[in-house]
Short mmCIF file of C-alpha atoms in Angstrom, two decimals:
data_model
loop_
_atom_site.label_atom_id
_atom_site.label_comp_id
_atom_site.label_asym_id
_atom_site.label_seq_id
_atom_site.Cartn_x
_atom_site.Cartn_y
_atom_site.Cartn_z
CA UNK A 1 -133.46 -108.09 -88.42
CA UNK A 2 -134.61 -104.42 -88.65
CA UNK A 3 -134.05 -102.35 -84.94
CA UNK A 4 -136.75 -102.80 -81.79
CA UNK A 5 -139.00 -99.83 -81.92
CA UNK A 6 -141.59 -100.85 -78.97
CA UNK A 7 -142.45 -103.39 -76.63
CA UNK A 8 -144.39 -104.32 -74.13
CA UNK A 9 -145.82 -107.89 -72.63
CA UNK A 10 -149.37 -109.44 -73.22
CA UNK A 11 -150.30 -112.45 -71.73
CA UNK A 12 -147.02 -112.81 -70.00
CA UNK A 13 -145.48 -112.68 -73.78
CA UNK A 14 -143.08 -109.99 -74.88
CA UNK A 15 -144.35 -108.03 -77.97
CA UNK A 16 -141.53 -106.49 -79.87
CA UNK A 17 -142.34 -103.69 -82.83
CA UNK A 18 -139.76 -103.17 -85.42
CA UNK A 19 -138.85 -99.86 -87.60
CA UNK A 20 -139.86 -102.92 -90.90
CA UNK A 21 -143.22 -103.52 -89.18
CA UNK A 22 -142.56 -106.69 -87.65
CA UNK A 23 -143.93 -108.37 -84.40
CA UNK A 24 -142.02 -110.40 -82.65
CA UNK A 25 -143.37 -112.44 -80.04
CA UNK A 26 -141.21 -114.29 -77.47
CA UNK A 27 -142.85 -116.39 -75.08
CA UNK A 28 -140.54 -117.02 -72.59
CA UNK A 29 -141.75 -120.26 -70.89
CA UNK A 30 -141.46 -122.21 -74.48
CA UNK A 31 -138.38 -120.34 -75.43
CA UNK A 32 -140.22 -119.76 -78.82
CA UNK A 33 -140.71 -116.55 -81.59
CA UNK A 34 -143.83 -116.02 -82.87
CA UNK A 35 -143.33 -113.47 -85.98
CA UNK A 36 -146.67 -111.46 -86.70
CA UNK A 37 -146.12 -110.16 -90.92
CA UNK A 38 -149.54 -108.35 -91.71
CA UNK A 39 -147.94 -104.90 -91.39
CA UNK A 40 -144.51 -105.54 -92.42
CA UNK A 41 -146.55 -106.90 -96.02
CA UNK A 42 -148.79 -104.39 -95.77
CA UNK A 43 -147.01 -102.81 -98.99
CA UNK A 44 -147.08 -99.07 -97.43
CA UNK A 45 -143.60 -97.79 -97.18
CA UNK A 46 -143.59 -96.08 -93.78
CA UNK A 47 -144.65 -99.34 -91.75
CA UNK A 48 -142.45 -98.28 -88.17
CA UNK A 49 -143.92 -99.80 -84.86
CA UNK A 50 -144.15 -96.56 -83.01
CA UNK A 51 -146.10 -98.17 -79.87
CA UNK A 52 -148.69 -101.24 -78.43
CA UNK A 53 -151.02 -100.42 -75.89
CA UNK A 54 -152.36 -103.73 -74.35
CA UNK A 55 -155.93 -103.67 -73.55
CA UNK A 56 -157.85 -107.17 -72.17
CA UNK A 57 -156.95 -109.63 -75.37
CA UNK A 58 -156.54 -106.98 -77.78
CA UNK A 59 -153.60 -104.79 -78.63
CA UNK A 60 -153.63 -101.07 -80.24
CA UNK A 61 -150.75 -101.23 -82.30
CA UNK A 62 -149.68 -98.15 -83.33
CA UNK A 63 -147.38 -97.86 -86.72
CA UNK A 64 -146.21 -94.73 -89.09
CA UNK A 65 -149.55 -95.09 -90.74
CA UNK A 66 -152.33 -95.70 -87.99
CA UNK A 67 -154.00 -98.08 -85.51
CA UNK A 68 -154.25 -102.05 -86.13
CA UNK A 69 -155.95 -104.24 -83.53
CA UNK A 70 -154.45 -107.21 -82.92
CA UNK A 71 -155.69 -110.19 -81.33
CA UNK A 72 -153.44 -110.45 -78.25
CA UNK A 73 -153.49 -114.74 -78.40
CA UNK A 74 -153.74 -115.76 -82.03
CA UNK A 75 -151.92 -112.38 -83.30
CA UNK A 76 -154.97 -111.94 -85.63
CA UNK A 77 -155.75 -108.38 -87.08
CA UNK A 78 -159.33 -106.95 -86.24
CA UNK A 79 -158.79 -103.37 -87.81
CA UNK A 80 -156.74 -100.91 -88.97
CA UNK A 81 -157.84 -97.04 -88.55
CA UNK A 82 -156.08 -94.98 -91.12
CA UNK A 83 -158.13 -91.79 -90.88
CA UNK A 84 -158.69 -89.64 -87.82
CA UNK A 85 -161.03 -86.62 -87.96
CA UNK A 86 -159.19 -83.70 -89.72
CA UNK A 87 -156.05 -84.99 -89.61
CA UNK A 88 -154.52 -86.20 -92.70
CA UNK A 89 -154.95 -90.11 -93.57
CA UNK A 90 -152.22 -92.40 -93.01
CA UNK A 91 -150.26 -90.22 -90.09
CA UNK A 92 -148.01 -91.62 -87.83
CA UNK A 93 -149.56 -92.62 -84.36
CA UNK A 94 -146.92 -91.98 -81.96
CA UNK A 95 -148.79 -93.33 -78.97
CA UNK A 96 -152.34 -94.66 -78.30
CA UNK A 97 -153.96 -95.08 -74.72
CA UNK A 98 -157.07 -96.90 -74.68
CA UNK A 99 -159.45 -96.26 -71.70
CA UNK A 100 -162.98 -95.20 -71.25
CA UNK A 101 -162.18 -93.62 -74.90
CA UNK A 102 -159.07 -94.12 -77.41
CA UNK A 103 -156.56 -90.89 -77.28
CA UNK A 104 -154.23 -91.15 -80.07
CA UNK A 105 -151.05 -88.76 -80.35
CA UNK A 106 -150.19 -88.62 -84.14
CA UNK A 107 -147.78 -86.57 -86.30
CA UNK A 108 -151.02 -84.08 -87.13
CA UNK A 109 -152.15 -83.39 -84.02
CA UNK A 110 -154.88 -85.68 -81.30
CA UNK A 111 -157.52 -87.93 -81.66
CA UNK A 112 -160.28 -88.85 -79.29
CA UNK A 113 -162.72 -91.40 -79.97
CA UNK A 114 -166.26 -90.26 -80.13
CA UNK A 115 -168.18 -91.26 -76.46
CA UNK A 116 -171.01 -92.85 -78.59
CA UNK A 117 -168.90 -94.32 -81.73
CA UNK A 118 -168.93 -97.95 -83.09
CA UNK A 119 -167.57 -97.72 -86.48
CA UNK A 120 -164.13 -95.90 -85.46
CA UNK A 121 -162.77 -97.07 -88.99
CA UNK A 122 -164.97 -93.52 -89.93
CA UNK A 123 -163.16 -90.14 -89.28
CA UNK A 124 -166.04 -88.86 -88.36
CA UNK A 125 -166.14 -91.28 -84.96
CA UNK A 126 -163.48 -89.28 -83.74
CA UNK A 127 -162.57 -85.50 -82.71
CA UNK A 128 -159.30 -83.99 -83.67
CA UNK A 129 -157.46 -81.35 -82.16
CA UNK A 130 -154.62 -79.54 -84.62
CA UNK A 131 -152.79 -76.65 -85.32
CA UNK A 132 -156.02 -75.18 -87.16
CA UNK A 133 -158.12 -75.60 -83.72
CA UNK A 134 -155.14 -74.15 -81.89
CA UNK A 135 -152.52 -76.55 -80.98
CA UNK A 136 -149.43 -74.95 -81.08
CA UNK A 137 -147.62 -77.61 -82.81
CA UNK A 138 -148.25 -80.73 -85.02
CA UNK A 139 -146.11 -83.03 -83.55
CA UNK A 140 -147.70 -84.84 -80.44
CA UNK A 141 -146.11 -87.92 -78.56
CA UNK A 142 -149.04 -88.55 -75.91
CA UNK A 143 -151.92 -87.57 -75.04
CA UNK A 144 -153.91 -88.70 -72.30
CA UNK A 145 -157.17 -87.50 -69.92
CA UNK A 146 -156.25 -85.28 -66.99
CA UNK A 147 -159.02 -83.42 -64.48
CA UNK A 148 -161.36 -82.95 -67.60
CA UNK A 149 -158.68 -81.82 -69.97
CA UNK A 150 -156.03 -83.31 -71.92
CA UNK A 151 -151.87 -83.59 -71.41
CA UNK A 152 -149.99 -83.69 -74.42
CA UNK A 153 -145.91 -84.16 -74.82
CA UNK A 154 -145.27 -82.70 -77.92
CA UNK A 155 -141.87 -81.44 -79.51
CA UNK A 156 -142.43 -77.98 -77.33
CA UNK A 157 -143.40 -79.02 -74.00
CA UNK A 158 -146.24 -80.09 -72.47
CA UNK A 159 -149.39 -78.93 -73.47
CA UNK A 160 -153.50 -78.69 -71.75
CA UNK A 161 -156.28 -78.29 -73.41
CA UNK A 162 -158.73 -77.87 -75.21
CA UNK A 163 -160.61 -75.85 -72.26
CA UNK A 164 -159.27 -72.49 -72.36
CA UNK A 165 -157.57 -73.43 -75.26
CA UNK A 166 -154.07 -74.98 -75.60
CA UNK A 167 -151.46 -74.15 -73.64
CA UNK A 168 -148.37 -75.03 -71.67
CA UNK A 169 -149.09 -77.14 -68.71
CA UNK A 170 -145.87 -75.66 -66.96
CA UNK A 171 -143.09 -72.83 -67.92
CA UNK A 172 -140.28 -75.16 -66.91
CA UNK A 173 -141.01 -77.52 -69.99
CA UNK A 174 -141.71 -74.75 -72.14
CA UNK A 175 -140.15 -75.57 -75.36
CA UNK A 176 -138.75 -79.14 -74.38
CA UNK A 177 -139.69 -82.30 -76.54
CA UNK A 178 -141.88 -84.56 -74.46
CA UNK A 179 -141.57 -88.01 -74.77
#
């Protein structure tokens, strides 16, 4: 098998992500392994399982090329989102945090779902913070809401923003990669 890359439990099953795009999913009262392909056949050749944010039945499964929704029962795929804003298509999503909007940390910078959007398969459904509107690195690994702002780990510290524009949310983790 290829190496556990995230996890997390739905439903009181485990979810396991793989760097070869495999789910596994153990349900520990059978004893049995549900295997969920769609991304390791996907035929794209970065297919990593970088994170899984569980959210009612449905999980944000983010991979080294986007955002699938996945039924959290049947293990059915909903959507994949490929393109955020400016940010180029196909970038890894390093973490995804679904509340009253979707904040996605990618390898290009942050995406927040539009309030109002429905179709967020568009890029234009979403607004995208990157090095061209100031962030002073690429390279996010979460992002989430904080007192009307954003956090963001990123490989040099953490970062707030976008009021005032971007900057570090403390000296003490000033250059430090955030995880």
């Amino acid at each position: 098998g290829s190496p556990i890359s995230a996890s997390t439990t739905v439903h009181g099953a485990v979810w396991f992500g793989s760097e070869n795009g495999t789910i596994d999913v153990f349900h520990p009262e059978t004893g049995t392994i549900r295997q969920i392909l769609d991304i390791t056949n996907s035929g794209r050749s970065k297919k990593k399982i970088l994170a899984f944010e569980p959210v009612g039945d449905t999980v944000f499964v983010a991979s080294e090329f986007g955002v699938s929704l996945v039924n959290g029962t049947t293990g059915a795929f909903y959507d994949t989102y490929l393109k955020f804003g400016s940010i180029p298509a196909a970038s890894a999503v390093n973490s995804v945090i679904k509340q009253e909007r979707i904040y996605l940390a990618l390898d290009g910078g942050i995406a927040v779902s539009k309030p109002s959007a429905t179709n967020l398969i568009s890029p234009d459904s979403w607004i995208s913070y990157t090095v061209n509107e100031g962030l002073p690195t690429a390279k996010i690994t979460k992002v989430f809401p904080y007192k009307g702002n954003l956090l963001a780990g990123s490989d040099r510290g953490l970062l707030i923003g976008p009021a005032g524009g971007w900057n570090q949310f403390h000296p003490a983790l000033n250059g430090k990669l955030i995880q």
